[in-house]
Tab-separated table of C-alpha atoms and ligand atoms in Angstrom:
chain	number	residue	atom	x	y	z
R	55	UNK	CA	118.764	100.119	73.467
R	56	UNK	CA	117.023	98.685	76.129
R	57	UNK	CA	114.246	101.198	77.321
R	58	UNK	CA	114.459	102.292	80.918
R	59	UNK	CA	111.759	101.605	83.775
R	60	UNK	CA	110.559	103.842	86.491
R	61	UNK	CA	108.918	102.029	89.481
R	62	UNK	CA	108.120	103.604	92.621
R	63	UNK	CA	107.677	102.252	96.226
R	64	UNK	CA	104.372	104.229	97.987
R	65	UNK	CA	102.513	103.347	101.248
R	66	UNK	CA	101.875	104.854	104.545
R	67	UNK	CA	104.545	104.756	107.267
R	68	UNK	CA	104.928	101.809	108.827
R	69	UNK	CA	103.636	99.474	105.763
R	70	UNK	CA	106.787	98.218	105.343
R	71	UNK	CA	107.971	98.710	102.063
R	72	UNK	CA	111.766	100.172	102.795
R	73	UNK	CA	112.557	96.550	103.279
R	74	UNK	CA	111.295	95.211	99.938
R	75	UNK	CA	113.503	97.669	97.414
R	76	UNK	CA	116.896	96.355	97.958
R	77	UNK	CA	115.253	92.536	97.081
R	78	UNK	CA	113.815	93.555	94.138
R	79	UNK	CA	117.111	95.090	92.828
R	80	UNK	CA	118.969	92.208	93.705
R	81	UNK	CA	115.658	90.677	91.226
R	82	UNK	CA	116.666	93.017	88.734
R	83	UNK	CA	120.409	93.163	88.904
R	84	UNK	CA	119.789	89.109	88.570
R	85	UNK	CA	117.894	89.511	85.267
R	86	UNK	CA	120.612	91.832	83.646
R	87	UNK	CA	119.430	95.422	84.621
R	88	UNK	CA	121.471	98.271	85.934
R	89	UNK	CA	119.356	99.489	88.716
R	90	UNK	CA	119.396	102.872	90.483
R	91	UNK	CA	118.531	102.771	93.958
R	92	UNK	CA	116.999	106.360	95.188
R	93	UNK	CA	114.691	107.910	97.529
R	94	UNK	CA	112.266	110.879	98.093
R	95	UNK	CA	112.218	113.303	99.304
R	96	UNK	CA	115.974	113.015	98.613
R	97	UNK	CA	118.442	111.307	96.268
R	98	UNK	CA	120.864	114.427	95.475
R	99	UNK	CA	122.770	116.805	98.194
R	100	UNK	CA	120.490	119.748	97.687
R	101	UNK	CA	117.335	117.045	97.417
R	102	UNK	CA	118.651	115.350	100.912
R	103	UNK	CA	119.011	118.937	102.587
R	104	UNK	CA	115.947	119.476	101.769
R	105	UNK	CA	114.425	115.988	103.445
R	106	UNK	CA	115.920	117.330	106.731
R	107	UNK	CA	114.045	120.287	106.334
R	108	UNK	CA	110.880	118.875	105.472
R	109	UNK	CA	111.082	115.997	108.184
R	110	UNK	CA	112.156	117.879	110.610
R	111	UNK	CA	111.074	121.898	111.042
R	112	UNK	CA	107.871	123.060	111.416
R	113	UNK	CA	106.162	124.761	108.081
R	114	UNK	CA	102.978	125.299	106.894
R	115	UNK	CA	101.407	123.126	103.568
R	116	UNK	CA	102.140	125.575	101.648
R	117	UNK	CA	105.737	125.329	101.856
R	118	UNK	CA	105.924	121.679	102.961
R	119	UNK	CA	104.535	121.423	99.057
R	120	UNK	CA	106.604	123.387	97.445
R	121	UNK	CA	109.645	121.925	99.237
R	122	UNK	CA	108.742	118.663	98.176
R	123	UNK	CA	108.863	119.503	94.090
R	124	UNK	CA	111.616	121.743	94.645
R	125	UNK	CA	113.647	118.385	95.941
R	126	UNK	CA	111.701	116.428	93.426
R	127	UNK	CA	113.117	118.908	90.530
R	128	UNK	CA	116.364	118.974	91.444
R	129	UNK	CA	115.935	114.723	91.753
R	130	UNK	CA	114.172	114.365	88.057
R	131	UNK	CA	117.305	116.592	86.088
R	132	UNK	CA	120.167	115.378	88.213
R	133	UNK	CA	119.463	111.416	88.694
R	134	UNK	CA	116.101	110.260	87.539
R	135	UNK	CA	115.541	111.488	84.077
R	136	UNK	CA	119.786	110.773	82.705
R	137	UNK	CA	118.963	107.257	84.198
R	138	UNK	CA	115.862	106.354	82.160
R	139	UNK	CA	117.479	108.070	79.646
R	140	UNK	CA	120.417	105.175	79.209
R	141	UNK	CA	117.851	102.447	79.618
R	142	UNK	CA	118.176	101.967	83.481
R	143	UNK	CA	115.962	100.909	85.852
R	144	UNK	CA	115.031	103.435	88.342
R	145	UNK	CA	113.847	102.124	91.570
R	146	UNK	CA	111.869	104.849	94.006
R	147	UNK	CA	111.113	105.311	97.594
R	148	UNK	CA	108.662	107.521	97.705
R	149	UNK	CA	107.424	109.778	94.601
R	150	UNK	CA	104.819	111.941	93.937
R	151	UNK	CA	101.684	109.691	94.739
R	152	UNK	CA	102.931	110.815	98.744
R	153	UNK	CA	102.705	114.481	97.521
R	154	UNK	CA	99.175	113.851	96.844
R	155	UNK	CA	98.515	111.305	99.826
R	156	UNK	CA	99.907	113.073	102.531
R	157	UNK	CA	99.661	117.342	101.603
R	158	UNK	CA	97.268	116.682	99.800
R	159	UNK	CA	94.652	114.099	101.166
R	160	UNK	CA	96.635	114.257	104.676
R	161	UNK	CA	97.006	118.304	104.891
R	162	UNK	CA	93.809	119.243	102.876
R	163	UNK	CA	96.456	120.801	100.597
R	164	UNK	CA	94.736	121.514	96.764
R	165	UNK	CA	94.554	118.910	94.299
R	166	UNK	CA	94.444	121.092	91.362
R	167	UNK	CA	97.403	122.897	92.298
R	168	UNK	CA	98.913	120.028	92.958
R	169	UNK	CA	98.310	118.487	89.500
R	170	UNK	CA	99.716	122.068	87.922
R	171	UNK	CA	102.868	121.398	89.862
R	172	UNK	CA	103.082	118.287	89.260
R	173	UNK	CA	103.082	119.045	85.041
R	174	UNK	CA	105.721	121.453	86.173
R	175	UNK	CA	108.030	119.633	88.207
R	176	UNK	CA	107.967	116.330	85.949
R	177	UNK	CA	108.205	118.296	82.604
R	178	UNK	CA	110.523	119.095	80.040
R	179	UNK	CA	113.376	116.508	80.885
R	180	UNK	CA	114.753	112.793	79.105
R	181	UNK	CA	113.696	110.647	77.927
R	182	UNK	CA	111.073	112.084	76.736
R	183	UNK	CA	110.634	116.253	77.159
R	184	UNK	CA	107.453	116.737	75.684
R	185	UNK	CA	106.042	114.505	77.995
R	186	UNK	CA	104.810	114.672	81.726
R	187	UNK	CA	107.408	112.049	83.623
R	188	UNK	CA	105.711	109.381	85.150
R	189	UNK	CA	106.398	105.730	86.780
R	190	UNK	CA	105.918	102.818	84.780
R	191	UNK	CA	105.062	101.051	88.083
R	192	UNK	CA	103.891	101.812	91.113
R	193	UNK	CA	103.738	99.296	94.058
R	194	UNK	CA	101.815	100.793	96.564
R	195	UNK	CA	102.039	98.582	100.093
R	196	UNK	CA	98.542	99.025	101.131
R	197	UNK	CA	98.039	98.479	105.367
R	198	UNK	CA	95.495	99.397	107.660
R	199	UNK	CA	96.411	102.280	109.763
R	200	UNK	CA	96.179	100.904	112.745
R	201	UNK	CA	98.247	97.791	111.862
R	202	UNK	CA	100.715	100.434	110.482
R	203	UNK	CA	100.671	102.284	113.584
R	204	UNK	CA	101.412	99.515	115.769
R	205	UNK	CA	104.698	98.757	113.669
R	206	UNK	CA	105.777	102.018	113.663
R	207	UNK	CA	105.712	101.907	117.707
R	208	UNK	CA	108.085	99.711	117.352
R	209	UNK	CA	110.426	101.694	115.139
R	210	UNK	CA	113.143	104.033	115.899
R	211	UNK	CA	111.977	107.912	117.162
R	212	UNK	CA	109.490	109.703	114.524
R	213	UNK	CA	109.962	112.539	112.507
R	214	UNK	CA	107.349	115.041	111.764
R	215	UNK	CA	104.866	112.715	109.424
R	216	UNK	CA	105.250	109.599	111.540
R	217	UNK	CA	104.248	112.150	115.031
R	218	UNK	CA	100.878	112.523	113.375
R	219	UNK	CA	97.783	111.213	115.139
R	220	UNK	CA	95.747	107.934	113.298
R	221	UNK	CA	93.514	110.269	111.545
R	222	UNK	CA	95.676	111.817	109.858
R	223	UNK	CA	97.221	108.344	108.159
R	224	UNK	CA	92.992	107.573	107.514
R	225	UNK	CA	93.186	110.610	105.148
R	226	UNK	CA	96.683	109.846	103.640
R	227	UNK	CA	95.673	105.614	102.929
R	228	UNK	CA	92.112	106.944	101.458
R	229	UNK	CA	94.619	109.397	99.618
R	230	UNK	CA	96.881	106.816	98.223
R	231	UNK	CA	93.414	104.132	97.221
R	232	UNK	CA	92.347	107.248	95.163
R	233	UNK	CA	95.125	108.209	93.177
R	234	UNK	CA	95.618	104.206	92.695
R	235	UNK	CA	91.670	104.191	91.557
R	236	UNK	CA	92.586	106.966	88.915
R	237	UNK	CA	95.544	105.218	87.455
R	238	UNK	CA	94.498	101.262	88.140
R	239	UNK	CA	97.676	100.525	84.781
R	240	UNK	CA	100.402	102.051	86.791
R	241	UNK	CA	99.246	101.064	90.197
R	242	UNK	CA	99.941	96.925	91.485
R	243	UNK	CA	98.068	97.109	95.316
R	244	UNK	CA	100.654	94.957	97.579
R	245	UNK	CA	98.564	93.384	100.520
R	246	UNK	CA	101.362	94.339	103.288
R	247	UNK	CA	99.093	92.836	106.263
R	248	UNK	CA	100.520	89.746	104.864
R	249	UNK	CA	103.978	88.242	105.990
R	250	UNK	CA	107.683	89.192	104.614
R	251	UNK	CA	107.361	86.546	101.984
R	252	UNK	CA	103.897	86.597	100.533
R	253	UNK	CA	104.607	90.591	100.029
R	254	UNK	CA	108.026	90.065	98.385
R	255	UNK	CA	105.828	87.701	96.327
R	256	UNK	CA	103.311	89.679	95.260
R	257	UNK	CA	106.068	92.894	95.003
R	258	UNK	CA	108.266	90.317	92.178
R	259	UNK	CA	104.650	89.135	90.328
R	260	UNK	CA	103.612	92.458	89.723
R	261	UNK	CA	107.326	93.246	88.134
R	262	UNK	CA	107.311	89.970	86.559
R	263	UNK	CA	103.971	90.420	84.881
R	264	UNK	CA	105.148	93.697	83.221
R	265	UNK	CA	107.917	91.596	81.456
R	266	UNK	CA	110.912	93.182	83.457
R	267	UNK	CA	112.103	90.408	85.363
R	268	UNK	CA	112.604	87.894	82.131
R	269	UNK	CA	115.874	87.197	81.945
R	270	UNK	CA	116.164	86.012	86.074
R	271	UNK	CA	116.069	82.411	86.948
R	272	UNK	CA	112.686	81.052	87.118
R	273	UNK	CA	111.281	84.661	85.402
Z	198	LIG	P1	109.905	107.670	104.489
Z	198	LIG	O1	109.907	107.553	103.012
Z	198	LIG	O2	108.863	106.914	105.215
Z	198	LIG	O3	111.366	107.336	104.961
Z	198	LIG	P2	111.796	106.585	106.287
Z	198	LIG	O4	111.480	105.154	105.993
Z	198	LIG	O5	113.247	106.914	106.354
Z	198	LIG	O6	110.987	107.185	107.388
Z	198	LIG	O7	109.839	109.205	104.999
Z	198	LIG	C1	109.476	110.222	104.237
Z	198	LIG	C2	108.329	110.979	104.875
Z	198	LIG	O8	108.047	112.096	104.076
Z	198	LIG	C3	107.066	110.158	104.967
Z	198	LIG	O9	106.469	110.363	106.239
Z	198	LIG	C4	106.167	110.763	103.914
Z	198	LIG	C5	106.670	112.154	103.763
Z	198	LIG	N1	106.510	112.708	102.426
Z	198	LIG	C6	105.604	113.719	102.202
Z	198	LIG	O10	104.917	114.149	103.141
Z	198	LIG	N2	105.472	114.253	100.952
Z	198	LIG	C7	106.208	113.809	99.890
Z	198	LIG	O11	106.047	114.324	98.764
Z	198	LIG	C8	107.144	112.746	100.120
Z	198	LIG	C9	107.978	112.233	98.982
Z	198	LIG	C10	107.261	112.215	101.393
């Protein structure tokens, strides 16, 4: 059977990558693969309850933290993990590269603690249990804060992350370059200062260059 593939969408808000998943499932729906579409935090009814909480009420890191691996948990058992395990494709806004970025470069929150919960949250579950669950791919939509900011101002009201002053989205993008410097194999750097087209571009290379995309027209 056809192994399944784990990619997840990170960036700071306002980069832009929401826009991008749907194309590159069309991509991968177009080359053959059944492709689950899902979202964090969220992606089950307790998970998506949980979102609401965590975008929405005031907490301290602490519990923003633990909230986050609780929906994350619940996300890996119900949807994530039986995917993978019947050779899907898993496609993910958001995973646990924004844990890091934004509690824990963003907040200050601990990176060791975070790395123990992590080994926790993404343990013990198909395909493989002995192993810590991790994405195949990451494309991580890399914009200047500023530029990022300037989009959002555009957008629709902000919830609690997207309220946060510019230095606080400094600490999250140097938060996301280091976790991408740790794991340069899993991490494909998307320059989203560049226009819709040149990103979907560079979004279908990096896929293409893993060998995923082979059966599409032109792949
Ligand atoms: P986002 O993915 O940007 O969704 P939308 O496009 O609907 O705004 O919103 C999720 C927010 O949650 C985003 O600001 C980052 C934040 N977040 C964390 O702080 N920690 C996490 O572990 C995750 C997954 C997200």
């Amino acid at each position: 059977m056809t192994a399944g593939v784990f990619i997840t969408f990170e960036g700071i808000d306002g980069a832009g990558k929401s826009s991008h998943i749907a194309a590159l499932a069309d991509a991968l729906r177009g080359a053959g693969r059944t492709v689950v579409l899902t979202r964090e935090p969220g992606g089950t009814p307790l998970a998506e309850r949980l979102r609401e909480l965590l975008l929405h009420e005031r907490m301290d890191a602490l519990t923003e933290v633990l909230l986050a691996f609780a929906a994350r948990r619940d996300h890996i058992v119900q949807v994530i993990a039986p995917a993978l395990a019947q050779g899907q494709v898993v496609l993910c806004d958001r995973f646990t590269d924004a844990t890091f970025a934004y509690q824990g470069a963003g907040r200050g929150f601990d990176r060791a603690a975070l790395s123990y919960l992590e080994l926790l949250a993404q343990s013990g579950c198909a395909p493989e249990p002995e192993l810590m669950l991790t994405p195949d791919l990451t494309l991580w939509f890399d914009l200047p804060p500023a530029a990022a900011a300037q989009r959002l101002a555009q957008a629709r009201a902000p919830d609690r992350f997207e309220q946060q002053p510019l230095a606080f989205f400094e600490r999250v993008a140097r938060g996301y370059a280091g976790r991408a410097a740790e794991a340069p194999r899993r991490f494909a750097r998307i320059d989203a200062a560049l226009g819709r087209e040149q990103v979907a571009a560079q979004m279908l290379a990096a896929v293409r260059a893993r060998g995923w995309l082979a059966g599409a027209a032109g792949g």
